[in-house]
Tab-separated table of C-alpha atoms and ligand atoms in Angstrom:
chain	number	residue	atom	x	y	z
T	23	UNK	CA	8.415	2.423	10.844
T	24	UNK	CA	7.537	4.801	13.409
T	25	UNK	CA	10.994	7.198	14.299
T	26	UNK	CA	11.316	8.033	17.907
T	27	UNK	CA	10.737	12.049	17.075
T	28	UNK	CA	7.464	11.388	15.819
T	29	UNK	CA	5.766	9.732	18.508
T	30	UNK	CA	6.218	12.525	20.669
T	31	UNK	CA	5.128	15.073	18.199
T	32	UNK	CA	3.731	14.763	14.513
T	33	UNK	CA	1.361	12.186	14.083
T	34	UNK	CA	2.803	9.590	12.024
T	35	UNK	CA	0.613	8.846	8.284
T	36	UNK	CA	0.247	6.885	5.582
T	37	UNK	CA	-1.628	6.524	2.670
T	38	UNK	CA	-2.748	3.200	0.721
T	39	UNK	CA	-4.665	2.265	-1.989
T	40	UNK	CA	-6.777	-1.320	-2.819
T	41	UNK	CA	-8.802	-2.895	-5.444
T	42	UNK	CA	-12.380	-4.316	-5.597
T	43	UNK	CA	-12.300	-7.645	-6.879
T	44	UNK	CA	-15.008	-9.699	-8.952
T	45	UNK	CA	-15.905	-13.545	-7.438
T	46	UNK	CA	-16.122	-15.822	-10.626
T	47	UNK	CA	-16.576	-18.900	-8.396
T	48	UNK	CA	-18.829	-16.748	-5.328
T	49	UNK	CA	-18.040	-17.021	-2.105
T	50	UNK	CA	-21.762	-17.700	-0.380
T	51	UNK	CA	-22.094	-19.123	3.391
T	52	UNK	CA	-20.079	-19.238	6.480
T	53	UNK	CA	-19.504	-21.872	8.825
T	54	UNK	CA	-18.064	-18.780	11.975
T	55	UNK	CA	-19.806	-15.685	11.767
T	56	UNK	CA	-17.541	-14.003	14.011
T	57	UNK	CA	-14.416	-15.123	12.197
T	58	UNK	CA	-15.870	-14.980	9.083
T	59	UNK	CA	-14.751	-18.490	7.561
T	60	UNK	CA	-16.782	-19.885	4.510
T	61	UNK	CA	-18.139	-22.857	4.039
T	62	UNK	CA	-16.253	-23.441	0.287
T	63	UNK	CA	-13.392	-22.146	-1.016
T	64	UNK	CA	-13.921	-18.816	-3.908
T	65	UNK	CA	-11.958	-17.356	-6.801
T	66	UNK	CA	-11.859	-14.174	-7.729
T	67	UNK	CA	-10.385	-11.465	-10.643
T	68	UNK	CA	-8.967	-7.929	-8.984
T	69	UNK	CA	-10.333	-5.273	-10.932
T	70	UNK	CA	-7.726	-2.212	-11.664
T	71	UNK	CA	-7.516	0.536	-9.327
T	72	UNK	CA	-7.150	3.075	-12.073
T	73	UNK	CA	-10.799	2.559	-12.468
T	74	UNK	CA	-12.302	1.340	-9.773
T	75	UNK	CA	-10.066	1.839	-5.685
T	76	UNK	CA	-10.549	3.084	-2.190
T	77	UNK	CA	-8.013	4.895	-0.700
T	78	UNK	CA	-7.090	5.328	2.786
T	79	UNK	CA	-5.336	7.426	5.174
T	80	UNK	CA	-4.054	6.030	8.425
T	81	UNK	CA	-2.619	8.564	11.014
T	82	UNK	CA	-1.690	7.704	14.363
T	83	UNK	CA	-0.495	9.550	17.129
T	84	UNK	CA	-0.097	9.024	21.097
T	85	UNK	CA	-1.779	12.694	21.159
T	86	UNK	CA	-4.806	11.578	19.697
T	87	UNK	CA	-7.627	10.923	22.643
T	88	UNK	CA	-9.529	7.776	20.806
T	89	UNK	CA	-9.464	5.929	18.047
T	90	UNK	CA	-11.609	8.227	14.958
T	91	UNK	CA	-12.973	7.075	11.415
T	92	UNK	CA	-14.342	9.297	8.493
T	93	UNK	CA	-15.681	7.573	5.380
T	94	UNK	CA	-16.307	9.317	2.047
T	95	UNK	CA	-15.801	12.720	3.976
T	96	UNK	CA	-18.506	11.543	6.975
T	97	UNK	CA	-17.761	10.435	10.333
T	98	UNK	CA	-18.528	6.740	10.870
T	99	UNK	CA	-18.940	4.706	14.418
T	100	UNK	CA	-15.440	3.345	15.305
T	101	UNK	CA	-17.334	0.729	17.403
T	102	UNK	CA	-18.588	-2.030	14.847
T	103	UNK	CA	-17.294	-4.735	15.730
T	104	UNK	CA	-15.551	-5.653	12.389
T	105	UNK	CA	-13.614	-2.870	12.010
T	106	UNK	CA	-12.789	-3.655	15.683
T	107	UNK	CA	-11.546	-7.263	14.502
T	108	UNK	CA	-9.042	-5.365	12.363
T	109	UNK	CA	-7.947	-2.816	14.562
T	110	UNK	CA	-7.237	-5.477	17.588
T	111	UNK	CA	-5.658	-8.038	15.292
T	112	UNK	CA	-2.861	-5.698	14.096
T	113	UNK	CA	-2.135	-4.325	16.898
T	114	UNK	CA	-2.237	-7.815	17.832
T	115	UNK	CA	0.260	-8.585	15.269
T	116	UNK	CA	2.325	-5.730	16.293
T	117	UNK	CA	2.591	-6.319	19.996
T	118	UNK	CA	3.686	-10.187	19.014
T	119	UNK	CA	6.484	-8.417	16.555
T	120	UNK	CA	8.315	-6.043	19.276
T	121	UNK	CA	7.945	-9.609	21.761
T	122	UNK	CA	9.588	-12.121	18.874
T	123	UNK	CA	12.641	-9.720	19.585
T	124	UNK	CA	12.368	-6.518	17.731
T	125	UNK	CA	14.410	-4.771	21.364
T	126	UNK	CA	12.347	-1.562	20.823
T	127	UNK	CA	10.073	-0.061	23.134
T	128	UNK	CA	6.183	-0.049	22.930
T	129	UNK	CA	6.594	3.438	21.254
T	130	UNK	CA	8.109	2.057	17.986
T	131	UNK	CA	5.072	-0.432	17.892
T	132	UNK	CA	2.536	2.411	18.043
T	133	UNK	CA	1.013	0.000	20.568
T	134	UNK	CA	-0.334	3.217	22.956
T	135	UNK	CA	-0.657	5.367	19.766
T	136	UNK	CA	-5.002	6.032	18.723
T	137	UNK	CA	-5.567	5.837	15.284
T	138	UNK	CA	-7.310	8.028	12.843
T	139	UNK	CA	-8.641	6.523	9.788
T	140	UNK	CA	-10.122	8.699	6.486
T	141	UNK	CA	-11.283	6.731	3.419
T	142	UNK	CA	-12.646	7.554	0.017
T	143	UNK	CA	-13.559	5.394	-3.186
T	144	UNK	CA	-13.311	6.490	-6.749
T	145	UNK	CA	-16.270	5.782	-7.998
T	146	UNK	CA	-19.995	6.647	-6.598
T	147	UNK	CA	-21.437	5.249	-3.863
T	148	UNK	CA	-24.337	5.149	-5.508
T	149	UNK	CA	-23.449	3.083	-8.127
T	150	UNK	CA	-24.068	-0.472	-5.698
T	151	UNK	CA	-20.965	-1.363	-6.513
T	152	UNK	CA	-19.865	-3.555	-3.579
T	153	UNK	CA	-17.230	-1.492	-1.576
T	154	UNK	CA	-16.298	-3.202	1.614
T	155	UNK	CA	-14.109	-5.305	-0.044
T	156	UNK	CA	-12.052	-2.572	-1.224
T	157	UNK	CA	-12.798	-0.320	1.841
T	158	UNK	CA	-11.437	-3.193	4.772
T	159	UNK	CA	-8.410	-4.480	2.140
T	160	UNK	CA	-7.354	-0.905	2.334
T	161	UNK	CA	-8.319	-0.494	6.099
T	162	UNK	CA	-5.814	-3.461	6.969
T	163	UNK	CA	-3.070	-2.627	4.339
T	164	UNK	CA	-3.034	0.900	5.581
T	165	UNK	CA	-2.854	-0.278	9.272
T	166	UNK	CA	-0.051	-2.911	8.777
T	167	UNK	CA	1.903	0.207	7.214
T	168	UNK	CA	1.029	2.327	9.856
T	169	UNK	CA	1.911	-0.083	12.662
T	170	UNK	CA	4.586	-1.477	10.785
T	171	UNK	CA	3.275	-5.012	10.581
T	172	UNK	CA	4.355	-7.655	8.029
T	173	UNK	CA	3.642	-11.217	5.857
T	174	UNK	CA	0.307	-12.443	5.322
T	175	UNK	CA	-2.725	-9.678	5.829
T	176	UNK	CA	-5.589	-11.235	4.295
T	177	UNK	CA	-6.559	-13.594	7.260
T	178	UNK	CA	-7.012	-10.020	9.079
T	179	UNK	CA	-8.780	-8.388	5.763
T	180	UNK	CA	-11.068	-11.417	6.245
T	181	UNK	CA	-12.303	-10.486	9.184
T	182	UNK	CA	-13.418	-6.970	7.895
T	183	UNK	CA	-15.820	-8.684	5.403
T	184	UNK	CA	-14.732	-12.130	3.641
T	185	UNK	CA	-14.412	-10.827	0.079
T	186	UNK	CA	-11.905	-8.619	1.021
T	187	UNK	CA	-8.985	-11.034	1.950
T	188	UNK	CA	-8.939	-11.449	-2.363
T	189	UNK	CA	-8.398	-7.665	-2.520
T	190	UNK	CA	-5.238	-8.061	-0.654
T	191	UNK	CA	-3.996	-9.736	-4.330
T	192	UNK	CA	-3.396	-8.874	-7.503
T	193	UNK	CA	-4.242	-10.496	-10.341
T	194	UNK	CA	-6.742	-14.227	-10.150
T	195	UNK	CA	-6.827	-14.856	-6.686
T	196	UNK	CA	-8.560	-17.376	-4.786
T	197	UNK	CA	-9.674	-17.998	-0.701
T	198	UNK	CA	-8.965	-21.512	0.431
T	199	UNK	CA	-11.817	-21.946	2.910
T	200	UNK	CA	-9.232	-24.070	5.292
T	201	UNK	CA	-10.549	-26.468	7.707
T	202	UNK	CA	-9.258	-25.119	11.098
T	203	UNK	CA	-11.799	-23.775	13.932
T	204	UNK	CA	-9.558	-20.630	14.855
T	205	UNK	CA	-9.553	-20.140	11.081
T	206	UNK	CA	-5.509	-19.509	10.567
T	207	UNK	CA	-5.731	-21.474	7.554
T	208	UNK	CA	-8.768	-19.825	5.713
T	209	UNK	CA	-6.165	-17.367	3.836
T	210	UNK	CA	-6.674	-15.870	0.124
T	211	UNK	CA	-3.497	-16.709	-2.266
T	212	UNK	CA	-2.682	-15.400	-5.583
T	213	UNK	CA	-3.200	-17.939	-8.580
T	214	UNK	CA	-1.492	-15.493	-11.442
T	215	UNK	CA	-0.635	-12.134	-11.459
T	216	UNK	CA	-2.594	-9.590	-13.270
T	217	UNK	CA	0.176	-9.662	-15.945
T	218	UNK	CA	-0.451	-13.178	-16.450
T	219	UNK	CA	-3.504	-12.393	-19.435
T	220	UNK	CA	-3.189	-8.691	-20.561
T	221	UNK	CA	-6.178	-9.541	-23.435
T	222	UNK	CA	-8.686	-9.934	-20.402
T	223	UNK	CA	-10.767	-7.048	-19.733
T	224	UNK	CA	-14.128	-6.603	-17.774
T	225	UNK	CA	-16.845	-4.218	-18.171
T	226	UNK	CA	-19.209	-3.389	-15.656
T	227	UNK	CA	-22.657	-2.512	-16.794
T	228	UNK	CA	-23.741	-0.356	-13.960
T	229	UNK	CA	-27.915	-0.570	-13.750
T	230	UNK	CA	-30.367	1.883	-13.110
T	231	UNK	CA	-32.597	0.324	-10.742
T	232	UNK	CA	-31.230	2.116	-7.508
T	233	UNK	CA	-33.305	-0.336	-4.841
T	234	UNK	CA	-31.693	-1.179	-2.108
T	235	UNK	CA	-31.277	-5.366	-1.729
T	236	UNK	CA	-30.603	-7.286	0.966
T	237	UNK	CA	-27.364	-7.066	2.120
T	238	UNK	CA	-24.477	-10.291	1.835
T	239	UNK	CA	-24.459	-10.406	5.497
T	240	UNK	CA	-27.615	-11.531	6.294
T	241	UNK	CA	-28.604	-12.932	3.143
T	242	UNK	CA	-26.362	-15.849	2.915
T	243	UNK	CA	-27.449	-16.524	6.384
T	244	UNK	CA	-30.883	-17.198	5.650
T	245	UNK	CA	-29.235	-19.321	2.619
T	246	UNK	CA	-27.106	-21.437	5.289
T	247	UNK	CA	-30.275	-22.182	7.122
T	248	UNK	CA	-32.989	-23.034	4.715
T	249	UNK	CA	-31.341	-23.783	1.318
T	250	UNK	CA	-30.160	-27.529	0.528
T	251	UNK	CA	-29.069	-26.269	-2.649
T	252	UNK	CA	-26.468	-24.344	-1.256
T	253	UNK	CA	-24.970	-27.195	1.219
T	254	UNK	CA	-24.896	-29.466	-2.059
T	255	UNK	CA	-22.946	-27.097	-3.888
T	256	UNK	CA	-20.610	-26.436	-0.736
T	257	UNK	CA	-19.794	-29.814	-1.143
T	258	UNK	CA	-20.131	-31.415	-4.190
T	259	UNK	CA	-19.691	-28.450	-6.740
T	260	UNK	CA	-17.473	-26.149	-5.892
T	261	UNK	CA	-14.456	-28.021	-4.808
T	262	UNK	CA	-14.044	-29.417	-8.520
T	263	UNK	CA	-15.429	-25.781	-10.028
T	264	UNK	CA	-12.497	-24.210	-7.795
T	265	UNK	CA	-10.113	-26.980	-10.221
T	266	UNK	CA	-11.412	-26.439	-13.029
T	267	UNK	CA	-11.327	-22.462	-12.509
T	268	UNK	CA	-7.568	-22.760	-11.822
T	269	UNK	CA	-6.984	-24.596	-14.679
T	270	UNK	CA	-8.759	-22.200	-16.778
T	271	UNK	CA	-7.070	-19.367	-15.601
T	272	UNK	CA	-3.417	-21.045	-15.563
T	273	UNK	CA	-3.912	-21.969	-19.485
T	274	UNK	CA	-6.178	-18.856	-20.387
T	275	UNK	CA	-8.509	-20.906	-21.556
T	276	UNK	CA	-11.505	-18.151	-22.340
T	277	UNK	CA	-14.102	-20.655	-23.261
T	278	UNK	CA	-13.800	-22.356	-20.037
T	279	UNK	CA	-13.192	-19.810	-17.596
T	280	UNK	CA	-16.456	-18.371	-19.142
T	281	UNK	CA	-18.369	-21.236	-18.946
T	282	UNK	CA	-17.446	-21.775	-15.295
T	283	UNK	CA	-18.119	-18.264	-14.449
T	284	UNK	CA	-21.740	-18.328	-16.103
T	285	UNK	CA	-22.325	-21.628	-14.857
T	286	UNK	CA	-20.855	-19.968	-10.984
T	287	UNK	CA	-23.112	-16.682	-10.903
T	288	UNK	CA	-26.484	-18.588	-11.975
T	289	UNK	CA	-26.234	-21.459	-9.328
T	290	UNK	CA	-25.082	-18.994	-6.973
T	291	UNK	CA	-28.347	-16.776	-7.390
T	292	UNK	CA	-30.418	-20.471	-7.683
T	293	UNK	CA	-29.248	-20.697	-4.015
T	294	UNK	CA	-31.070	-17.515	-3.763
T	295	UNK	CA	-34.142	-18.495	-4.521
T	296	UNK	CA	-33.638	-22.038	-2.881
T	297	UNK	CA	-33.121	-19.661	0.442
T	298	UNK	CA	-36.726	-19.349	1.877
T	299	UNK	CA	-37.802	-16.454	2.471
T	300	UNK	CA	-36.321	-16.523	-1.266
T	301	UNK	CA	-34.105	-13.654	-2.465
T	302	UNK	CA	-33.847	-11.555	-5.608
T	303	UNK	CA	-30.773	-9.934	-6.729
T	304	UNK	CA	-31.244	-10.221	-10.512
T	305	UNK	CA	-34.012	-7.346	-12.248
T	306	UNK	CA	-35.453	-7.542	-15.574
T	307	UNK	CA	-32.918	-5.705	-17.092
T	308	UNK	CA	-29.814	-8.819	-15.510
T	309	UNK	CA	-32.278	-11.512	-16.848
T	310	UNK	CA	-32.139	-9.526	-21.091
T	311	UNK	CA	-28.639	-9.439	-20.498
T	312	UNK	CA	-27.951	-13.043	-19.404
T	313	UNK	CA	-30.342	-13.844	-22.977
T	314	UNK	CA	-27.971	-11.030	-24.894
T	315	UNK	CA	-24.565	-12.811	-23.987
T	316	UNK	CA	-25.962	-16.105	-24.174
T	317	UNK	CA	-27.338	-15.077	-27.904
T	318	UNK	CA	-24.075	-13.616	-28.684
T	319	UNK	CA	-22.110	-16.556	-27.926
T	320	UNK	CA	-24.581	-18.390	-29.930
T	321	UNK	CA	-24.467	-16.336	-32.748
T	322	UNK	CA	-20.872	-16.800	-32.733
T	323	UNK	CA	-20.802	-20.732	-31.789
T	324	UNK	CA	-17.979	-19.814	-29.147
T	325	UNK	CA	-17.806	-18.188	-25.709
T	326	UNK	CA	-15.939	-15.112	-26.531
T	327	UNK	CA	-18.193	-13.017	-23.398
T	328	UNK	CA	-19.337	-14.198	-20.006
T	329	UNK	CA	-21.424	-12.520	-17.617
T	330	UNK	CA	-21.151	-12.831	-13.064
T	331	UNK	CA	-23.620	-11.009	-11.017
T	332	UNK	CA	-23.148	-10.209	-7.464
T	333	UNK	CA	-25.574	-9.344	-4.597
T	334	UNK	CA	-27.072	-6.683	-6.959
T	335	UNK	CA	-28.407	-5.917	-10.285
T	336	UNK	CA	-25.029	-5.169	-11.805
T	337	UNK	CA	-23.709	-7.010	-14.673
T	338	UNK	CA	-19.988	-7.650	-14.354
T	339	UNK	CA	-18.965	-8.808	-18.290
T	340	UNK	CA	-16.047	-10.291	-18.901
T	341	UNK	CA	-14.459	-10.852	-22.321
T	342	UNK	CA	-10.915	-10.893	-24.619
T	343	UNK	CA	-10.051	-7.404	-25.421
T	344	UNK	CA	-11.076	-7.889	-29.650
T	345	UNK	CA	-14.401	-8.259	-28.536
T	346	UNK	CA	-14.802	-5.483	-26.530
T	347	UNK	CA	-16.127	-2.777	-28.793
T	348	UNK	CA	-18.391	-4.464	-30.918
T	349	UNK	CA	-19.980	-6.046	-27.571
T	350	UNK	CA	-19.910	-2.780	-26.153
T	351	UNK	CA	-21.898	-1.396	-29.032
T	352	UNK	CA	-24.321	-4.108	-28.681
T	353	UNK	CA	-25.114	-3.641	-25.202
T	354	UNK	CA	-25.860	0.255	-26.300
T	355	UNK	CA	-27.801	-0.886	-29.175
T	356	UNK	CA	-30.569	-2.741	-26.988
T	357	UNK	CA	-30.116	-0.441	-23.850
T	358	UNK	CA	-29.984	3.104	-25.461
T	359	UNK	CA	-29.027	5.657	-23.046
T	360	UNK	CA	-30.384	9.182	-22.859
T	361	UNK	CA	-27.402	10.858	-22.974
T	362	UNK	CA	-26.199	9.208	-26.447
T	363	UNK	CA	-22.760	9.717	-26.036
T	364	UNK	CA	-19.027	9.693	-24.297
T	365	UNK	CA	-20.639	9.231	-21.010
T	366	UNK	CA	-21.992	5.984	-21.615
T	367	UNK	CA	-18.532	4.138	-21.402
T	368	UNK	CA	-16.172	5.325	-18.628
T	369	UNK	CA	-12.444	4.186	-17.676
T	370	UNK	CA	-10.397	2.489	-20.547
T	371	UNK	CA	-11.226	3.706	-24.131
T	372	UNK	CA	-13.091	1.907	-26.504
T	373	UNK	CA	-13.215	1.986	-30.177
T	374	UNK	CA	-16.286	2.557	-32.158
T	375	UNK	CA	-17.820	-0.484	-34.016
T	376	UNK	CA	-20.697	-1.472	-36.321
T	377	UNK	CA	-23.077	-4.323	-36.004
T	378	UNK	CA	-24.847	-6.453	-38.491
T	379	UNK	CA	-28.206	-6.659	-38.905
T	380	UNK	CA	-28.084	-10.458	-38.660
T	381	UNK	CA	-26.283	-10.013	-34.908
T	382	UNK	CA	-29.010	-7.617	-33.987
T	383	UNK	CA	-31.681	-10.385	-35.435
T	384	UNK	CA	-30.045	-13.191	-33.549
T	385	UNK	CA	-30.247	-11.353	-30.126
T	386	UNK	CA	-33.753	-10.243	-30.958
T	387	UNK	CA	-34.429	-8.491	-27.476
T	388	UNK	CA	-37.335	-5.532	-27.610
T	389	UNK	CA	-34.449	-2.553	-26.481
T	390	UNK	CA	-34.823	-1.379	-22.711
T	391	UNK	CA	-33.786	2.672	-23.102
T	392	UNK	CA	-31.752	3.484	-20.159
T	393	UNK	CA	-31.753	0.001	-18.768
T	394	UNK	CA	-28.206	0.877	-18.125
T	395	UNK	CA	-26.917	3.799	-16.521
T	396	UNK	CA	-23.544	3.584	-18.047
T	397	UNK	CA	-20.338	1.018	-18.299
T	398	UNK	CA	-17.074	0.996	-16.958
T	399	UNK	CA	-14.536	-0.578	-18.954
T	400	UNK	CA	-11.420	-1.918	-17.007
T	401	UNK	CA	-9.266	-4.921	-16.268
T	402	UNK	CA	-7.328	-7.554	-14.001
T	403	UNK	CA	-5.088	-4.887	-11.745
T	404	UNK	CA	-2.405	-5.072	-9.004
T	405	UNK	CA	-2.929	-5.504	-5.029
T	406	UNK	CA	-3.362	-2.831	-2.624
T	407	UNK	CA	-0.240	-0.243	-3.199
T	408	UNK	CA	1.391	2.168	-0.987
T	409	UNK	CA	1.028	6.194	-1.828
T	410	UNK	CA	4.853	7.886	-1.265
T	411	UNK	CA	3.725	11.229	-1.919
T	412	UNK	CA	2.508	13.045	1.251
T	413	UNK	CA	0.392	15.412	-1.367
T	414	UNK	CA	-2.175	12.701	-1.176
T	415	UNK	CA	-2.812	12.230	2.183
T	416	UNK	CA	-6.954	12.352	3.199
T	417	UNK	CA	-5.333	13.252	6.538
T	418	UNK	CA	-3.598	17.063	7.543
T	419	UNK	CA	-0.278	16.611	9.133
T	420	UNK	CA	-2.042	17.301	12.748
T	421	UNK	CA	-4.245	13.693	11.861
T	422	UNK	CA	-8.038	15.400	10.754
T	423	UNK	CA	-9.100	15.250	7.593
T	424	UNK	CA	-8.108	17.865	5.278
T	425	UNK	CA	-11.494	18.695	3.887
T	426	UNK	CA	-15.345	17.351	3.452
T	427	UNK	CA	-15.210	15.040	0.734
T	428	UNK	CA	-17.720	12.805	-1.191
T	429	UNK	CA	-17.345	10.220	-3.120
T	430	UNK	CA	-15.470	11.120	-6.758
T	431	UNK	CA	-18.031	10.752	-9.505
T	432	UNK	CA	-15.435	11.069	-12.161
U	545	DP6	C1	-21.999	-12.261	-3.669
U	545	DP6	O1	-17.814	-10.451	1.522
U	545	DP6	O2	-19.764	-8.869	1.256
U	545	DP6	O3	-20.143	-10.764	-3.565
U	545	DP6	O4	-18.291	-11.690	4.553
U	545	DP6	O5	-20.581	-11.001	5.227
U	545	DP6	O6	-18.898	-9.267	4.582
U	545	DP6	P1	-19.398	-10.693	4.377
U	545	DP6	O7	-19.924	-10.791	2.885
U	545	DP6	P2	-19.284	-10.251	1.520
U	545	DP6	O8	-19.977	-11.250	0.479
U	545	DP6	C2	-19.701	-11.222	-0.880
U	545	DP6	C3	-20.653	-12.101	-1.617
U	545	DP6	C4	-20.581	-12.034	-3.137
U	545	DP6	C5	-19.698	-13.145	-3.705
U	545	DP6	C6	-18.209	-12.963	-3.605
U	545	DP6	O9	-17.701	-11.825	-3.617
U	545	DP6	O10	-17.530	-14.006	-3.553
């Protein structure tokens, strides 16, 4: 809440932070590009932020002139029209609060206040990990504080970029694609809380190949309008995947949740190539680690890791924490890095491990040296959180950034 004092002088700040999140069933295709609604419903796991955040600093201040954005320490165009979606629908939400009877005047609303907006991630840039998700959760969160708007934000993170209305949650979290034209029902909701299976942990194996693909944007586009595929699983496979993904979760039932999430990431990249023009996301190196996990499990005769892939070369693993360092050492064994050592495996420790000779037969892949750049080890984390202490603020008290940041690549 804004207090009258500082609308005449100090701008008024805050400072939030939000999670990326991982689709297990993806979220491919809209049916309203403008209000970004899908055409099926997705499910997703929100990674931790001590690992993996953005954070954001919202100022605003009648005193500022126009409405300003820096991202990762650089000025960015205020003008694109999502971020212009967000901005209008909370002051939107805000103008509707102080008329449902809040007596105050358009000053406590922020209503004729400008904004200024600074916003970093914690991990490199560079590292095609997909930010926006993260970046517009954090945008909306930090404007709802700002503007002191309540309830439900992810309908307005939605409109940033769709995969961010599941950042708005912690824990498993899934986007029911609603039916409604003006799109008030296409919402995300939390299905458990990240305390819900503490043995869960993900590892993202971060790959070298630096190409640029085509973006989400316009790739699932092309998918909506050439690829049958992907209208056959809108209707006939993911409604009973979403169930059965639930379920999974609900009973933490590893062997199915993996299977689904396997089964999820490959049809989602068949409707890839079943878009035409066809696209790639998956390398060489994706393709040896789909056969690694899929020998593993095999080796095994149980599911105990499962692999999702994104719009990207990136491997997202997910597995039960036992499993984790003698997986881990696998994945080093056939892609040897360079740099032999701690900075191969970033964010939560892992312990050292052997492997057999027979494990290393079963897999039987030629090793790819530096196939992988490195790993980051985390797990399911809370929603987007607010930052009390003022210390941390990406904004000065007069509303400019404090300094030229990057992105951290600690
Ligand atoms: C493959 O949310 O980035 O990561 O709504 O156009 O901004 P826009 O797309 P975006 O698409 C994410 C696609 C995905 C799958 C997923 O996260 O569900």
């Amino acid at each position: 809440r804004i207090m009258p004092e500082e609308t005449t002088s100090r701008p008024h700040i805050v400072t939030c932070t939000a999670p990326v999140n991982i689709a297990v069933v993806k979220y491919w295709g809209k049916r309203d590009e403008d209000l970004i609604l899908p055409i099926s419903s997705s499910l997703s796991v929100t990674l931790h932020q001590d690992q993996l955040k953005t954070t954001t600093t919202v100022a605003i201040s009648t005193s500022f002139k126009v409405d300003r954005m820096w991202l990762n320490g650089k000025e960015e165009d205020i003008t694109h029209p999502r971020l212009q979606s967000c901005l209008r629908e909370i002051r939107r939400l805000a103008r509707k609060r102080r008329n449902d009877g809040e007596p105050d005047s358009t000053e406590s609303t922020g209503l004729s206040h400008k904004v200024h907006i600074c916003s970093v991630n914690n991990f490199p840039t560079a590292a095609g990990l997909a930010s926006s998700a993260a970046g517009f959760a954090c945008l909306v969160y930090s404007l709802a504080q700002a503007f002191g708007v309540e309830g439900d934000l992810s309908g307005i993170a939605r409109q940033g970029s769709g995969s961010a209305c599941r950042s708005m949650y912690g824990g498993f979290v899934q986007w029911i694609m609603g039916n409604r034209d003006d799109g008030k029902d296409s919402i995300a909701q939390q299905v458990e809380p990240e305390s819900h299976w503490p043995e869960l942990r993900i590892l993202v194996l971060v790959a070298s190949a630096k190409r640029k693909p085509i973006g989400s944007t316009s790739g699932m586009q092309t998918s909506v309008q050439t690829s049958v595929l992907l209208k056959h699983r809108a209707e006939s496979v993911v409604p009973h995947r979403m169930d059965k993904m639930i379920k999974a979760v609900q009973k933490r039932d590893f062997a199915a949740f993996a299977e689904i999430t396997m089964k999820d990431s490959n049809q989602f990249h068949a409707t890839c190539l079943d878009t035409y023009p066809p696209i790639f996301y998956l390398n060489s190196v994706s393709q040896q680690i789909i056969h690694l996990v899929h020998r593993y499990n095999g080796h095994y005769r149980e599911s105990r890791v499962a692999y999702s892939f994104d719009a990207g070369p990136n491997a997202v693993i997910f597995t039960l924490q036992q499993h984790v360092p003698e997986f881990v050492r696998v994945v080093q064994h056939f892609f040897p890095p360079d740099t032999n050592g701690e900075d191969f495996i970033k964010g939560l420790p892992v312990k050292g491990a052997a492997i057999s000779e027979e494990l290393k037969e079963a897999i039987g892949l030629e090793p790819t040296p530096n196939g992988i750049n490195y790993i980051i080890s985390t797990k399911a984390g809370p929603g987007p959180c607010i930052i009390e202490d003022s210390s941390q603020h990406l904004l000065s008290p007069d509303g400019f950034p404090k300094k030229v940041t990057g992105s951290n690549p600690s």
